[in-house]
C-alpha atoms as one frame of an Amber mdcrd trajectory, in Angstrom:
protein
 123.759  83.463 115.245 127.351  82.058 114.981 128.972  85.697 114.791 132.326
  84.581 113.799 132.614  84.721 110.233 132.621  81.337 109.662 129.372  81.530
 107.748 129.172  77.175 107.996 126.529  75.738 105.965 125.703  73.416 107.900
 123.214  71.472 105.608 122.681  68.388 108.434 118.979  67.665 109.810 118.597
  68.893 113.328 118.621  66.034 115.467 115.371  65.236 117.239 115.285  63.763
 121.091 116.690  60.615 121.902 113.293  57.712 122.098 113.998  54.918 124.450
 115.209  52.334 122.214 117.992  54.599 121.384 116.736  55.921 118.144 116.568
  59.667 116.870 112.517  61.312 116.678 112.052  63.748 114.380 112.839  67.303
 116.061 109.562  68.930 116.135 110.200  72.544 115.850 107.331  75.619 116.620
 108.283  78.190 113.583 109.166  81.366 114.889 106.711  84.048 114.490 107.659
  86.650 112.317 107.861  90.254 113.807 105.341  92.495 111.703 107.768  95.151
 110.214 106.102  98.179 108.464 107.647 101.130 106.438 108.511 103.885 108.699
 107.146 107.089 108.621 109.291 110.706 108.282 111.678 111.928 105.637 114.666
 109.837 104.490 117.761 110.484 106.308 120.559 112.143 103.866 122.739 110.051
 101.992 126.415 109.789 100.895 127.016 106.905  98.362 128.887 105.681  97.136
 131.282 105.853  99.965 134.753 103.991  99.530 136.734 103.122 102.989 140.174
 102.184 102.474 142.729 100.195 104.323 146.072 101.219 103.175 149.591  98.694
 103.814 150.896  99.301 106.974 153.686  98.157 109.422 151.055  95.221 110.876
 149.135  94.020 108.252 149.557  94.897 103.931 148.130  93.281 101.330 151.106
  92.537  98.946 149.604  91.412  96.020 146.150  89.704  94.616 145.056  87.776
  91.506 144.210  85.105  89.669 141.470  83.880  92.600 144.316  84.138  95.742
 145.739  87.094  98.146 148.988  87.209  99.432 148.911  89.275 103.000 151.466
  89.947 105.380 149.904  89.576 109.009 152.795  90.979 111.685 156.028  88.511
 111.072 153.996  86.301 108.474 153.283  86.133 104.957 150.072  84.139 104.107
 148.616  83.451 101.063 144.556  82.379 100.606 141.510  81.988  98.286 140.115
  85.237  96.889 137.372  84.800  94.365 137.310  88.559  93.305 141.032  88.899
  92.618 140.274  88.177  88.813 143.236  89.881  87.577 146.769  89.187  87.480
 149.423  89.157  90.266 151.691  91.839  90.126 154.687  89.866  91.426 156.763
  87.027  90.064 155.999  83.496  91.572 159.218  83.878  93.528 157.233  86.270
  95.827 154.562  83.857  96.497 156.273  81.177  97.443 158.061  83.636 100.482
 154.707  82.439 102.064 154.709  81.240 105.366 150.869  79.716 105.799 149.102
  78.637 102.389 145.222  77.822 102.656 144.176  74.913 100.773 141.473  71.932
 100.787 137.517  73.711 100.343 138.137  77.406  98.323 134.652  77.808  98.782
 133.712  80.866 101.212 131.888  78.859 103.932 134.118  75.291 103.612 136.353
  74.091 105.730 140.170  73.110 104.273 143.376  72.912 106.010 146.555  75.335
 106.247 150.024  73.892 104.233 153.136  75.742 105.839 155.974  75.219 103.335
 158.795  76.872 105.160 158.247  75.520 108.860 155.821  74.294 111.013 153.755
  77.290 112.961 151.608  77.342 116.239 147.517  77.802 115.928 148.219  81.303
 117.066 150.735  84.121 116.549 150.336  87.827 118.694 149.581  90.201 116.537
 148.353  94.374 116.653 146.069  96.730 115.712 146.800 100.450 116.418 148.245
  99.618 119.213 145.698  97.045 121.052 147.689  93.357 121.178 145.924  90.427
 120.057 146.445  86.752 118.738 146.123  85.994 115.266 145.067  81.732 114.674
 144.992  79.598 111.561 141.250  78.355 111.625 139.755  75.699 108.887 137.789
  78.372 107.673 140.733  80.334 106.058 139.883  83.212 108.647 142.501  84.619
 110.963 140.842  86.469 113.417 140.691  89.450 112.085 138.853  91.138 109.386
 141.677  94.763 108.676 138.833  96.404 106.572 137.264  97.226 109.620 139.570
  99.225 110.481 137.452 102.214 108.731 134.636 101.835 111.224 136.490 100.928
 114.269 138.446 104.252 113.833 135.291 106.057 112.795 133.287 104.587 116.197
 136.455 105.229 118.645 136.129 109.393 117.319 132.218 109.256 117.677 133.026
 107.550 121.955 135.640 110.615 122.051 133.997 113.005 120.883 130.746 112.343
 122.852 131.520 113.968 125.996 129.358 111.634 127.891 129.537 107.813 128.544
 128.429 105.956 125.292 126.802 102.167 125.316 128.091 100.112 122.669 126.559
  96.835 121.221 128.744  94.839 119.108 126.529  91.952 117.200 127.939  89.126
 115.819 131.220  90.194 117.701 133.830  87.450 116.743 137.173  87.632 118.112
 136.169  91.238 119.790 139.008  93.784 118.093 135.831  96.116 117.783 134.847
  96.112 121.432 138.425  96.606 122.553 138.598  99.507 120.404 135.050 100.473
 122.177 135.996  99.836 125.182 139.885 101.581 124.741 137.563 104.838 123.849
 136.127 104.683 127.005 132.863 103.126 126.061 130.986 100.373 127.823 130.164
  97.199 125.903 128.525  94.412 125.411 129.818  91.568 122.699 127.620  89.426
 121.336 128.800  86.127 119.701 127.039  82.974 119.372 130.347  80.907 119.387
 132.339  79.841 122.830 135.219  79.425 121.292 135.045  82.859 119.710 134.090
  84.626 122.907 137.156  82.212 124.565 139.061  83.873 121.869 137.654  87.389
 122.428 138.182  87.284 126.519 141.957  85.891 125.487 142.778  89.147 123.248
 141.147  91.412 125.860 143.996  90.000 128.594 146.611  90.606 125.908 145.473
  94.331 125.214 145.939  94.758 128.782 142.114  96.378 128.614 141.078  93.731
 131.705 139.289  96.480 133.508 137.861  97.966 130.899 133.455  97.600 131.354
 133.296  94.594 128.197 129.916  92.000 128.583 130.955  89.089 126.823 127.897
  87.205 125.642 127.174  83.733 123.913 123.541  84.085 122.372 121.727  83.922
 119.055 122.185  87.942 118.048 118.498  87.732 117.250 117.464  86.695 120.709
 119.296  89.073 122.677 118.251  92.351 120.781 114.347  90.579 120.900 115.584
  90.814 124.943 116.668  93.809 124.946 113.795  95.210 123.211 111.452  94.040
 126.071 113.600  95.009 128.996 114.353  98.352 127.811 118.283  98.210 127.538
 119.493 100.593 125.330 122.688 101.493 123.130 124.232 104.894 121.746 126.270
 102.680 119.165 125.541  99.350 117.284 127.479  97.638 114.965 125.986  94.109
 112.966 128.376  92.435 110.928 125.550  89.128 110.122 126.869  86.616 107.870
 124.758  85.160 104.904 123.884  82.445 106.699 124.450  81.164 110.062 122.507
  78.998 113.059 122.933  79.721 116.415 123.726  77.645 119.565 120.485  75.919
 120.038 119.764  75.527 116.192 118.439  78.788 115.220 118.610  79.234 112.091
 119.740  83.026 110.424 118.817  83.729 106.663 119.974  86.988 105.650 117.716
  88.635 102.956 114.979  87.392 105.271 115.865  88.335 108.613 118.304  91.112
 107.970 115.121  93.595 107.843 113.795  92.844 111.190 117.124  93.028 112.815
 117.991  96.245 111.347 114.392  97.558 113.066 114.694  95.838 116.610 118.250
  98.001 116.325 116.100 101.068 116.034 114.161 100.308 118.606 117.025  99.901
 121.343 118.953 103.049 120.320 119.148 105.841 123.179 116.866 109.295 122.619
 120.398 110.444 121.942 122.174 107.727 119.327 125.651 108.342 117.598 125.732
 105.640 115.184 124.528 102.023 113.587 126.878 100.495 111.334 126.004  97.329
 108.976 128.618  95.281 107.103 127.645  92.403 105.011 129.691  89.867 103.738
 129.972  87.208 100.775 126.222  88.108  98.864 125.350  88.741  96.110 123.589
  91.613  96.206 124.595  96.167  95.348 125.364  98.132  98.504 121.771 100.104
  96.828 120.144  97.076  98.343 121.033  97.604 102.242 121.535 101.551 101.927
 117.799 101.770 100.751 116.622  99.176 103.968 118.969 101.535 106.046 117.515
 104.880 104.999 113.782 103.242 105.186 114.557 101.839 109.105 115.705 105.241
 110.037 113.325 107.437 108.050 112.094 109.821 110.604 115.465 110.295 112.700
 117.784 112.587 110.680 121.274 111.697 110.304 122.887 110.603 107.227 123.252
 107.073 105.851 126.705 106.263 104.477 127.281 103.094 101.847 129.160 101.929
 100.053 132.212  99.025  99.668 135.232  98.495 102.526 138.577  97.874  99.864
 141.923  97.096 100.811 144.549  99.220  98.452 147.415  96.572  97.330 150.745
  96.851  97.928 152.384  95.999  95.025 150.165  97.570  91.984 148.147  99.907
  94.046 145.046  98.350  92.896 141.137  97.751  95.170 140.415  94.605  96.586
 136.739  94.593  97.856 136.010  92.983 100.610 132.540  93.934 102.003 129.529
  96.147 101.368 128.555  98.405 104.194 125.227 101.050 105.331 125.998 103.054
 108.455 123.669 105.524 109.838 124.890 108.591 111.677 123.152 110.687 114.006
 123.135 114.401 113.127
């Protein structure tokens, strides 16, 4: 699947080969066969829920202030305001703050439509370098209101890099639905090796871009454009196995050749093939999900029921970023993360 978070719903027909008078035939598609998923046996790993990870302001990215359906963000030298449909309150600061913005997002509000950036004070480039503890990377203005980087993750990323420390041993990371790859340089920075899976070029262009400018070149990074559900069905069969997975699906997504990812339906299978391709000695498998409508209860219960049998402790709960100027929670994501005991 498309593992930038793009989350396009594209709604058009697939188009079917090209007949010899030119016209389109119908595309005539086998359906997939469905993997046959049944409930694990063995106790329930412990839980801890709910489990709040925080982002707090810092010197390269803050959130300044929320409400009324919009965010205003500073990302390294710019201040860039955009759609937020859980910011139901009020802003905290007067209108004179807001309009300090350098990039506004407007056109399509909705989560997966496209729309356009306005830049009242100047004109800016696609891209702008940016940092994340430390590791160098570009920020870009895409129609999707995204920017490359998604700072709630910051939680897990710092949570994975301790678990590849900590080890003592060399650790195999898989990074699903990869994007613009801040994860796997913070894998790979650890001393892990990894493999990035994306079913977008341009976001594994992106992602091979920000590992030159994090000066992480030699580090061991496979950078991969596939459907995420095809390559873990792959590497299920050939026996390739990881000590670390993180899948960050989105709702709904198709991947390079059409395929076509529905999350309340294919989630479950995905989350089992991960079992399956762990080590005999895992660390971790982290889930995030994004824009559904659905309680974190939902994906902690699927978690604890794929991993029944293998200890640990399952972790959910909500990622937040804590505002700048009130202090108050913006959620961003729910999350289930299993941990190895």
């Amino acid at each position: 699947m498309n593992a930038s978070r793009d989350k396009r719903r594209d709604k058009r027909p697939a188009r079917g080969p090209q007949a010899a008078d030119g016209r389109r035939q119908a595309a005539r598609e086998e359906p997939p066969v469905k993997r046959p998923l049944t409930r694990r046996p063995g106790p329930l790993p412990a839980e801890t829920l709910p489990l709040i990870l925080e982002v707090e302001p810092g010197a390269d990215y803050a959130l300044l202030d929320s409400g009324s359906g919009r965010k205003l963000e500073q990302y390294g030298p710019y201040v860039i305001e955009r759609p937020e449909g859980q910011a139901i309150w009020q802003p905290a600061l007067p209108p004179a703050e807001w309009a300090r913005a350098d990039a506004v997002f407007t056109g399509d509000t909705d989560e997966e439509g496209m729309g356009r950036w306005r830049f009242p004070r100047e004109p800016l480039g696609e891209t702008w370098p940016m940092k994340h503890d430390g590791i160098d990377y570009l920020g870009r203005f895409t129609s999707f209101r995204h920017v490359g980087v998604f700072p709630e993750q910051g939680s897990h990323w710092s949570h994975m890099e301790d678990l590849i420390r900590k080890a003592g041993r060399p650790v195999k990371v898989l990074n699903l639905f990869g994007y613009t790859g801040l994860a796997s340089l913070v894998a790979a920075r650890a001393g892990a090796e990894v493999t990035h899976v994306d079913a977008s070029k341009k976001a594994i262009g992106w992602a091979r871009e920000n590992q030159q400018l994090a000066r992480l070149a030699d580090k061991p990074i496979r950078w991969i454009c596939e459907d995420a559900m095809k390559f873990v069905e792959r590497e299920e069969r050939r026996g390739n196995r990881y000590d670390i997975i993180l899948f960050d699906p989105p709702a709904y997504g198709r991947g390079p050749k059409g395929e076509v990812w529905q999350l309340f339906d294919d989630l479950p299978v995905m989350a089992d093939i991960c079992r399956e391709i762990l080590t005999p000695k895992p660390l971790a498998v982290v889930l995030t999900a994004y824009s559904i409508r659905a309680s974190f209860f939902a994906i902690h219960a699927l978690m604890r029921d794929t991993f029944a049998g293998m200890g640990g402790e399952v972790q959910s709960g909500e990622l937040v970023i804590r505002e700048k100027s009130a202090g108050r929670a913006l959620s961003t994501s729910l999350f289930s993360r299993w941990v190895a005991g």
